[in-house]
Coordinates of N, CA, C and O in Angstrom, one line a residue:
M720 N -57.9 -137.2 117.3 CA -58.0 -138.5 117.5 C -59.4 -139.1 116.4 O -60.2 -138.8 116.8
I721 N -58.9 -140.0 115.5 CA -59.7 -140.6 114.8 C -60.2 -141.9 115.4 O -59.5 -142.5 115.8
D722 N -61.6 -141.8 115.7 CA -62.3 -143.0 116.2 C -62.6 -144.0 115.2 O -62.4 -145.4 115.3
N723 N -63.0 -143.9 114.3 CA -63.4 -144.7 113.0 C -62.8 -144.2 111.7 O -63.0 -143.2 111.4
L724 N -62.5 -145.1 110.8 CA -62.2 -144.5 109.4 C -63.1 -145.5 108.7 O -63.0 -146.6 108.6
V725 N -64.0 -144.8 107.8 CA -65.1 -145.6 107.1 C -64.7 -145.4 105.6 O -64.4 -144.4 105.1
H726 N -64.7 -146.4 104.8 CA -64.9 -146.6 103.6 C -66.0 -146.1 102.8 O -67.1 -146.6 103.0
A727 N -65.9 -144.8 102.4 CA -67.0 -143.9 102.1 C -66.5 -142.6 101.2 O -65.3 -142.5 101.0
T728 N -67.4 -141.9 100.7 CA -67.0 -140.6 100.4 C -67.8 -139.5 101.0 O -69.1 -139.7 101.4
A729 N -67.3 -138.2 101.4 CA -68.0 -137.6 102.2 C -68.2 -136.2 101.7 O -67.2 -135.7 101.0
I730 N -69.2 -135.4 101.8 CA -69.2 -134.2 101.1 C -70.2 -133.5 102.4 O -70.5 -133.8 103.3
A731 N -69.8 -131.9 102.1 CA -70.8 -131.2 103.1 C -71.7 -130.2 102.2 O -71.4 -129.7 101.2
I732 N -73.0 -130.2 102.6 CA -74.1 -129.3 102.0 C -74.4 -128.5 103.1 O -74.9 -128.6 104.0
D733 N -74.1 -127.0 102.6 CA -74.4 -125.9 103.8 C -73.7 -126.1 105.0 O -74.5 -126.0 106.0
G734 N -72.5 -126.9 105.2 CA -72.2 -127.3 106.4 C -72.2 -128.4 107.0 O -71.7 -128.7 108.1
H735 N -73.3 -129.2 106.7 CA -73.8 -130.4 107.0 C -73.2 -131.4 106.5 O -73.3 -131.5 105.2
G736 N -72.6 -132.5 107.1 CA -72.0 -133.6 106.5 C -72.7 -134.7 106.2 O -73.7 -135.3 106.8
V737 N -72.4 -135.2 104.9 CA -73.1 -136.3 104.3 C -72.0 -137.5 104.0 O -71.0 -137.5 103.1
L738 N -72.3 -138.8 104.2 CA -71.5 -140.0 104.0 C -72.5 -140.7 103.0 O -73.4 -141.1 103.1
L739 N -71.5 -141.0 101.9 CA -71.9 -141.8 101.0 C -71.3 -142.9 100.9 O -70.1 -143.2 101.0
V740 N -72.3 -144.1 101.2 CA -71.5 -145.5 101.5 C -72.1 -146.4 100.7 O -73.0 -146.3 99.9
G741 N -71.2 -147.4 100.4 CA -71.7 -148.6 99.4 C -70.2 -149.5 99.1 O -69.3 -148.8 99.3
P742 N -70.6 -150.4 98.2 CA -69.3 -151.1 98.0 C -68.5 -150.4 96.9 O -69.0 -149.6 96.2
S743 N -67.2 -150.7 96.8 CA -66.3 -150.3 95.9 C -67.0 -150.2 94.2 O -67.6 -151.3 93.9
G744 N -67.0 -149.3 93.7 CA -67.5 -149.0 92.3 C -69.1 -148.7 92.1 O -69.4 -148.7 91.1
C745 N -69.7 -148.5 93.1 CA -71.2 -148.4 93.2 C -71.4 -147.0 92.8 O -72.8 -146.7 92.7
G746 N -70.7 -145.9 92.7 CA -71.0 -144.6 92.5 C -70.7 -143.6 93.5 O -71.4 -142.5 93.2
K747 N -70.2 -143.8 94.7 CA -69.9 -142.6 95.5 C -69.4 -141.5 95.1 O -69.7 -140.5 95.3
S748 N -68.1 -141.7 94.4 CA -67.4 -140.5 93.7 C -68.0 -140.0 92.7 O -68.0 -138.6 92.7
D749 N -68.9 -140.6 92.0 CA -69.7 -140.0 90.8 C -70.8 -139.2 91.5 O -71.0 -138.0 90.8
L750 N -71.5 -139.7 92.4 CA -72.8 -138.8 93.3 C -72.1 -137.7 93.8 O -72.6 -136.6 93.9
A751 N -71.0 -137.8 94.4 CA -70.1 -136.7 95.0 C -69.8 -135.6 94.1 O -70.2 -134.3 94.2
L752 N -69.4 -135.9 92.9 CA -69.1 -134.9 91.9 C -70.4 -134.4 91.5 O -70.1 -133.1 91.3
R753 N -71.3 -135.0 91.2 CA -72.5 -134.0 90.9 C -73.1 -133.2 91.9 O -73.6 -132.2 91.8
L754 N -72.9 -133.9 93.2 CA -73.4 -132.6 94.4 C -72.3 -131.8 94.5 O -72.8 -130.5 94.7
I755 N -71.1 -131.8 94.3 CA -70.2 -130.7 94.3 C -70.5 -129.8 93.0 O -70.7 -128.5 93.2
D756 N -71.0 -130.1 91.8 CA -71.2 -129.3 91.0 C -72.6 -128.6 91.3 O -72.8 -127.3 90.7
R757 N -73.4 -129.0 92.2 CA -74.6 -128.3 92.7 C -74.1 -127.7 93.8 O -75.2 -126.9 94.5
G758 N -73.0 -127.3 94.3 CA -72.5 -126.5 95.2 C -72.0 -127.0 96.6 O -71.8 -126.5 97.6
A759 N -72.3 -128.4 96.9 CA -71.5 -129.1 97.8 C -70.0 -129.1 97.8 O -69.4 -128.5 96.9
M760 N -69.5 -129.3 99.0 CA -68.0 -129.3 99.0 C -67.6 -130.9 99.6 O -68.1 -131.3 100.1
L761 N -66.5 -131.2 98.9 CA -65.7 -132.3 99.1 C -65.1 -132.3 100.6 O -64.7 -131.3 101.1
V762 N -65.5 -133.3 101.3 CA -64.6 -133.5 102.5 C -63.6 -134.6 102.4 O -62.4 -134.1 102.7
S763 N -64.0 -135.8 101.9 CA -63.2 -136.8 101.7 C -63.3 -137.6 100.7 O -64.7 -138.1 100.6
D764 N -62.6 -138.3 100.1 CA -63.1 -139.4 99.0 C -62.5 -140.6 99.4 O -61.1 -140.7 99.6
D765 N -63.1 -142.0 99.4 CA -62.3 -143.2 99.7 C -62.4 -143.4 101.1 O -62.7 -144.6 101.6
A766 N -61.6 -142.8 101.9 CA -61.5 -143.1 103.4 C -61.9 -141.9 104.0 O -61.6 -140.8 103.7
V767 N -62.9 -141.9 104.8 CA -63.4 -140.7 105.9 C -63.2 -141.2 107.3 O -63.8 -142.1 108.0
P768 N -62.3 -140.2 107.8 CA -62.3 -140.4 109.6 C -63.6 -139.9 110.1 O -64.0 -138.7 109.6
V769 N -64.2 -140.5 110.9 CA -65.4 -140.1 111.6 C -64.8 -139.9 113.3 O -64.2 -140.7 113.8
N770 N -64.7 -138.6 113.6 CA -64.4 -138.5 115.0 C -65.9 -138.2 116.1 O -66.7 -137.5 115.6
T771 N -65.5 -138.6 117.5 CA -66.6 -138.2 118.2 C -66.1 -137.6 119.5 O -66.4 -138.0 120.5
N772 N -65.4 -136.6 119.4 CA -65.0 -135.8 120.4 C -65.9 -135.0 120.9 O -65.8 -134.4 122.1
G773 N -67.1 -134.7 120.4 CA -68.0 -133.7 121.1 C -69.0 -134.1 121.0 O -69.3 -135.5 121.2
D774 N -70.2 -133.5 120.9 CA -71.8 -133.8 121.1 C -72.1 -134.2 119.7 O -73.2 -135.3 119.9
C775 N -71.5 -134.3 118.9 CA -72.0 -134.9 117.6 C -70.8 -135.4 116.7 O -69.7 -134.8 116.7
P776 N -70.9 -136.3 116.0 CA -69.9 -137.0 115.2 C -69.5 -136.1 114.4 O -70.3 -135.5 113.6
T777 N -68.3 -136.2 113.8 CA -67.9 -135.3 112.6 C -66.9 -136.0 111.7 O -66.4 -137.1 112.1
I778 N -67.1 -135.7 110.4 CA -66.4 -136.2 109.5 C -65.1 -135.3 109.0 O -65.3 -134.3 109.1
S779 N -64.1 -135.9 108.6 CA -62.9 -135.0 108.2 C -62.3 -135.5 106.9 O -62.3 -136.6 106.4
A780 N -61.4 -134.5 106.4 CA -60.5 -135.1 105.1 C -59.7 -136.0 105.6 O -58.9 -135.6 106.8
A781 N -59.4 -137.0 105.2 CA -58.3 -138.3 105.5 C -57.0 -137.2 105.1 O -56.8 -136.9 103.8
P782 N -56.2 -137.4 106.0 CA -54.6 -137.1 105.6 C -54.2 -137.8 104.4 O -54.3 -139.0 104.0
N783 N -53.2 -137.0 103.6 CA -52.5 -137.4 102.5 C -53.4 -137.6 101.3 O -52.9 -137.6 100.1
I784 N -54.9 -137.6 101.3 CA -55.7 -137.3 100.1 C -56.6 -136.2 100.3 O -57.7 -136.1 99.6
E785 N -56.3 -135.2 101.1 CA -57.3 -133.9 101.2 C -57.5 -133.2 99.9 O -56.2 -133.3 99.2
G786 N -58.6 -133.1 99.7 CA -58.8 -132.3 98.2 C -58.9 -133.2 97.1 O -58.6 -132.5 95.9
R787 N -58.6 -134.5 97.3 CA -58.7 -135.2 96.0 C -60.1 -136.1 95.8 O -60.4 -136.7 96.8
L788 N -60.2 -136.1 94.7 CA -61.5 -136.9 94.1 C -61.2 -137.9 93.0 O -60.8 -137.3 92.1
E789 N -61.6 -139.1 93.0 CA -61.4 -140.0 92.0 C -62.4 -139.9 91.0 O -63.4 -140.1 91.3
V790 N -62.1 -139.4 89.8 CA -63.1 -139.2 88.6 C -62.9 -140.4 87.7 O -61.8 -140.3 87.0
R791 N -63.6 -141.4 87.8 CA -63.6 -142.6 86.8 C -63.2 -142.1 85.4 O -63.8 -141.2 84.8
N792 N -62.3 -142.7 84.8 CA -62.1 -142.5 83.4 C -61.5 -141.3 82.9 O -61.2 -140.8 82.1
V793 N -61.2 -140.4 84.1 CA -60.3 -139.3 84.2 C -59.2 -139.4 84.8 O -58.1 -138.8 84.5
G794 N -59.3 -139.5 86.1 CA -58.1 -139.6 87.0 C -58.6 -138.9 88.3 O -59.8 -138.8 88.6
I795 N -57.3 -138.6 89.2 CA -57.6 -138.2 90.6 C -57.6 -136.8 90.2 O -56.3 -136.2 89.8
I796 N -58.6 -135.8 90.6 CA -58.5 -134.5 90.5 C -58.4 -133.8 91.8 O -58.8 -134.2 92.8
K797 N -58.0 -132.5 91.7 CA -57.9 -131.7 93.2 C -59.0 -130.8 92.9 O -59.3 -130.1 92.1
L798 N -59.5 -130.7 94.4 CA -60.7 -129.7 94.5 C -60.6 -129.0 95.6 O -59.9 -129.3 96.6
S799 N -61.4 -127.8 95.9 CA -61.5 -127.1 97.1 C -62.2 -128.2 98.0 O -63.2 -129.0 97.6
Y800 N -61.9 -128.0 99.4 CA -62.4 -129.2 100.2 C -62.7 -128.2 101.6 O -62.0 -127.3 101.9
V801 N -63.6 -128.8 102.4 CA -63.6 -128.4 104.0 C -62.7 -129.6 104.7 O -63.1 -130.9 104.6
Q802 N -62.3 -129.0 105.8 CA -61.4 -129.9 106.6 C -62.6 -130.8 107.6 O -62.1 -132.0 107.6
T803 N -63.6 -130.3 108.1 CA -64.5 -131.1 108.8 C -66.1 -130.6 108.7 O -66.2 -129.5 108.2
A804 N -67.0 -131.4 109.1 CA -68.4 -131.1 109.2 C -69.2 -132.0 110.2 O -68.5 -133.6 110.2
P805 N -70.2 -131.6 110.8 CA -70.8 -132.5 111.5 C -71.7 -133.5 110.8 O -72.3 -133.2 109.7
L806 N -71.7 -134.8 111.3 CA -72.1 -135.7 110.6 C -73.8 -135.8 110.6 O -74.1 -135.8 111.7
R807 N -74.6 -135.5 109.6 CA -76.0 -135.3 109.5 C -76.7 -136.5 108.8 O -77.8 -136.7 109.1
L808 N -76.2 -137.1 107.9 CA -76.9 -138.2 106.9 C -75.9 -139.0 106.4 O -74.9 -138.7 106.2
V809 N -76.5 -140.3 106.5 CA -75.7 -141.2 105.6 C -76.7 -141.8 104.6 O -77.8 -142.1 104.5
V810 N -76.0 -141.9 103.3 CA -76.6 -142.3 102.3 C -76.1 -143.6 101.6 O -74.9 -143.6 101.4
D811 N -76.9 -144.5 101.5 CA -76.7 -146.1 101.3 C -77.0 -146.1 99.8 O -78.0 -145.8 99.4
L812 N -75.7 -146.1 98.9 CA -76.1 -146.3 97.4 C -76.2 -147.8 97.0 O -75.6 -148.7 97.4
M813 N -77.3 -148.0 96.4 CA -77.6 -149.3 96.0 C -78.0 -149.5 94.3 O -78.5 -148.3 93.8
N814 N -77.9 -150.4 93.7 CA -78.3 -150.4 92.4 C -79.8 -150.5 92.1 O -80.1 -150.1 91.1
N815 N -80.3 -151.1 93.1 CA -81.8 -151.4 92.9 C -82.6 -151.0 94.1 O -82.4 -151.8 95.3
N816 N -83.6 -150.1 94.1 CA -84.1 -149.7 95.0 C -85.6 -149.8 94.7 O -86.2 -148.6 94.5
D817 N -86.3 -150.7 95.0 CA -88.0 -150.9 94.5 C -88.8 -150.1 95.2 O -90.0 -150.0 95.0
D818 N -88.5 -149.6 96.6 CA -89.2 -149.1 97.6 C -89.7 -147.8 97.1 O -88.6 -146.8 96.9
R819 N -90.8 -147.2 97.1 CA -91.2 -146.0 96.4 C -91.2 -145.1 97.5 O -90.6 -143.9 97.2
L820 N -91.6 -145.4 98.7 CA -91.5 -144.6 99.7 C -90.6 -145.5 100.7 O -90.8 -146.4 101.1
P821 N -89.9 -144.5 101.9 CA -89.5 -145.2 102.8 C -90.3 -145.9 103.9 O -91.2 -145.1 104.1
N822 N -90.1 -147.0 104.5 CA -91.0 -147.5 105.5 C -90.4 -147.1 106.9 O -89.6 -147.8 107.7
G823 N -90.9 -145.8 107.2 CA -90.4 -145.2 108.5 C -89.2 -144.4 108.4 O -88.6 -144.7 107.4
A824 N -88.8 -143.9 109.5 CA -87.3 -143.2 109.8 C -86.5 -144.5 109.6 O -86.5 -145.1 110.3
L825 N -85.4 -144.2 108.9 CA -84.4 -145.1 108.8 C -83.2 -144.4 109.4 O -82.8 -143.2 109.1
A826 N -82.3 -145.4 110.1 CA -81.1 -144.8 110.6 C -79.9 -146.0 110.5 O -80.3 -147.0 110.4
T827 N -78.8 -145.6 110.9 CA -77.8 -146.4 110.9 C -76.7 -146.1 111.8 O -76.6 -144.9 112.3
I828 N -75.9 -147.1 112.5 CA -74.9 -146.7 113.6 C -73.6 -146.4 112.8 O -73.0 -147.0 112.2
V829 N -73.0 -145.3 113.1 CA -71.6 -144.7 112.7 C -71.0 -144.4 113.9 O -71.4 -143.3 114.5
A830 N -69.8 -144.9 114.2 CA -68.9 -144.6 115.4 C -69.8 -144.4 116.9 O -69.6 -143.3 117.5
G831 N -70.7 -145.3 116.9 CA -71.3 -145.3 118.2 C -72.8 -144.4 118.2 O -73.5 -144.2 119.2
Y832 N -73.1 -143.8 117.0 CA -73.8 -142.7 117.0 C -75.0 -143.2 116.0 O -74.7 -143.9 115.0
S833 N -76.6 -143.1 116.1 CA -77.4 -143.4 115.3 C -77.7 -142.3 114.4 O -77.8 -141.0 115.0
I834 N -77.5 -142.2 113.2 CA -77.4 -141.3 112.0 C -78.6 -141.5 110.9 O -78.9 -142.8 110.5
P835 N -79.5 -140.6 110.7 CA -80.3 -140.7 109.7 C -79.8 -141.1 108.4 O -78.9 -141.0 108.0
L836 N -80.4 -142.3 107.9 CA -80.1 -143.0 106.7 C -81.0 -142.8 105.7 O -82.2 -142.8 105.8
A837 N -80.6 -142.5 104.2 CA -81.4 -142.7 103.1 C -80.8 -143.7 102.3 O -79.6 -144.0 102.3
R838 N -81.5 -144.3 101.4 CA -81.2 -145.4 100.5 C -81.6 -144.9 99.0 O -82.7 -144.4 98.8
L839 N -80.6 -144.8 98.1 CA -80.7 -144.2 96.7 C -79.8 -145.0 95.8 O -78.9 -145.7 96.1
C840 N -80.5 -145.2 94.8 CA -79.6 -145.5 93.3 C -79.0 -144.4 92.7 O -79.1 -143.4 92.4
P841 N -77.5 -144.4 93.0 CA -76.7 -143.2 92.7 C -76.5 -143.0 91.3 O -76.2 -141.7 90.9
F842 N -77.1 -143.5 90.2 CA -76.8 -143.0 88.9 C -78.3 -142.6 88.4 O -78.2 -142.2 87.2
E843 N -79.2 -142.5 89.1 CA -80.4 -141.8 88.5 C -80.2 -140.3 88.5 O -79.3 -139.7 89.2
I844 N -80.7 -139.8 87.5 CA -80.6 -138.5 87.1 C -80.8 -137.6 88.4 O -80.3 -136.4 88.5
S845 N -82.0 -138.0 89.1 CA -82.3 -137.3 90.4 C -81.6 -137.5 91.7 O -81.8 -136.8 92.6
A846 N -80.6 -138.2 91.7 CA -80.0 -138.8 93.1 C -79.4 -137.4 93.7 O -79.5 -137.5 94.8
A847 N -78.6 -136.6 93.1 CA -78.3 -135.6 93.8 C -79.3 -134.7 94.5 O -79.0 -134.4 95.5
I848 N -80.4 -134.7 93.7 CA -81.4 -133.6 94.4 C -81.9 -134.4 95.3 O -82.3 -133.8 96.2
K849 N -82.2 -135.7 95.3 CA -82.7 -136.7 96.3 C -82.0 -136.6 97.5 O -82.4 -136.6 98.8
V850 N -80.6 -136.5 97.6 CA -79.7 -136.3 98.7 C -79.9 -134.9 99.3 O -80.3 -134.8 100.5
E851 N -79.9 -134.0 98.5 CA -80.3 -132.5 99.3 C -81.4 -132.5 99.9 O -81.6 -131.9 101.0
F852 N -82.6 -133.3 99.3 CA -84.1 -133.3 99.8 C -83.9 -133.9 101.3 O -84.5 -133.7 102.2
A853 N -83.3 -134.9 101.1 CA -83.3 -136.0 102.3 C -82.6 -135.3 103.5 O -83.0 -135.2 104.7
L854 N -81.6 -134.6 103.2 CA -80.6 -133.7 104.3 C -81.8 -132.6 104.7 O -81.5 -132.3 106.0
R855 N -82.4 -131.9 103.8 CA -83.4 -131.0 104.1 C -84.2 -131.3 105.1 O -84.6 -130.7 106.2
E856 N -84.9 -132.5 104.9 CA -85.7 -133.1 105.6 C -85.1 -133.1 107.1 O -86.0 -132.9 108.2
I857 N -84.1 -133.7 107.3 CA -83.3 -133.8 108.7 C -83.2 -132.5 109.3 O -83.5 -132.4 110.6
V858 N -82.5 -131.8 108.5 CA -82.2 -130.3 109.1 C -83.3 -129.6 109.7 O -83.6 -129.2 110.6
D859 N -84.3 -129.7 108.8 CA -85.7 -128.9 109.1 C -86.2 -129.5 110.3 O -87.1 -128.9 111.0
A860 N -86.4 -130.7 110.6 CA -86.9 -131.3 111.6 C -86.1 -131.3 113.1 O -86.4 -131.6 113.8
G861 N -84.9 -130.6 112.8 CA -83.9 -130.6 113.9 C -83.4 -131.9 114.4 O -83.1 -131.9 115.7
Q862 N -83.2 -132.8 113.6 CA -82.6 -134.0 114.0 C -81.1 -134.1 114.1 O -80.5 -133.4 112.9
W863 N -80.7 -134.5 115.2 CA -78.9 -134.6 115.1 C -78.7 -136.1 115.6 O -79.6 -136.9 116.2
P864 N -77.7 -136.5 115.2 CA -77.2 -138.0 115.7 C -77.4 -138.0 117.2 O -77.1 -137.3 117.8
V865 N -77.8 -139.3 117.6 CA -78.1 -139.7 119.0 C -76.8 -140.8 119.3 O -77.0 -141.6 118.5
E866 N -76.4 -140.8 120.5 CA -75.4 -141.8 120.8 C -76.3 -143.1 120.9 O -77.6 -143.3 121.3
A867 N -75.8 -144.1 120.2 CA -76.5 -145.6 120.3 C -77.0 -145.9 121.7 O -77.9 -146.6 122.0
T868 N -76.2 -145.6 122.6 CA -76.1 -146.2 123.9 C -77.4 -145.5 124.5 O -78.2 -145.9 125.2
D869 N -77.8 -144.1 124.2 CA -78.8 -143.5 124.6 C -80.1 -144.1 123.9 O -81.2 -144.2 124.5
I870 N -80.0 -144.3 122.9 CA -81.2 -145.2 122.1 C -81.6 -146.5 122.6 O -82.5 -146.8 123.0
D871 N -80.6 -147.1 123.2 CA -81.0 -148.5 123.8 C -81.5 -148.4 125.2 O -82.3 -148.7 125.5
R872 N -81.1 -147.0 125.9 CA -81.7 -146.7 127.0 C -83.2 -146.2 127.0 O -84.0 -146.8 127.7
Q873 N -83.4 -145.6 125.8 CA -84.7 -145.1 125.6 C -85.6 -146.4 125.2 O -86.8 -146.3 125.5
E874 N -85.0 -147.2 124.5 CA -85.9 -148.1 124.1 C -86.2 -149.4 125.3 O -87.3 -149.8 125.5
R875 N -85.4 -149.4 126.4 CA -85.3 -150.4 127.5 C -86.3 -149.6 128.5 O -87.2 -150.3 128.9
R876 N -86.3 -148.4 128.4 CA -87.6 -147.8 129.2 C -89.0 -147.5 128.6 O -89.7 -148.0 129.5
A877 N -88.9 -147.9 127.3 CA -90.2 -148.1 126.5 C -90.9 -149.3 126.8 O -92.1 -149.6 127.0
N878 N -90.2 -150.3 127.0 CA -90.5 -151.8 127.1 C -90.7 -152.2 128.4 O -90.7 -151.7 129.4

């Protein structure tokens, strides 16, 4: 059962799912292509089902577009892909990010879970490497998505 369908591009790095989000034409597929060239696997392009059947949300390949990636000025290409991956990181793509360092840990809510968030300019030469480093920080810290309702309960207890 699909809980949510997100307008995004999804890749998996070493089995960990990453959602690339942003407005249409912002560079999601382009950054995914560079990550795939570095060893990531495509999960889904343009539409990404997010499922919450287990302890952690998973991203999966959207039916009818499995293994397809839009490459601007080339066309839609067929690639190897993975069917599902546990969602570990959301990368918000923006044209201008003046922050040199993040102001604390960032997170966003996807399908009722708080997911670690990174904000990057997609067309910087180092963007793919920055995604890999952001994911590595999360994995090395043992961070997993937390249900948003659990976060609400923790915040109420703290206050």
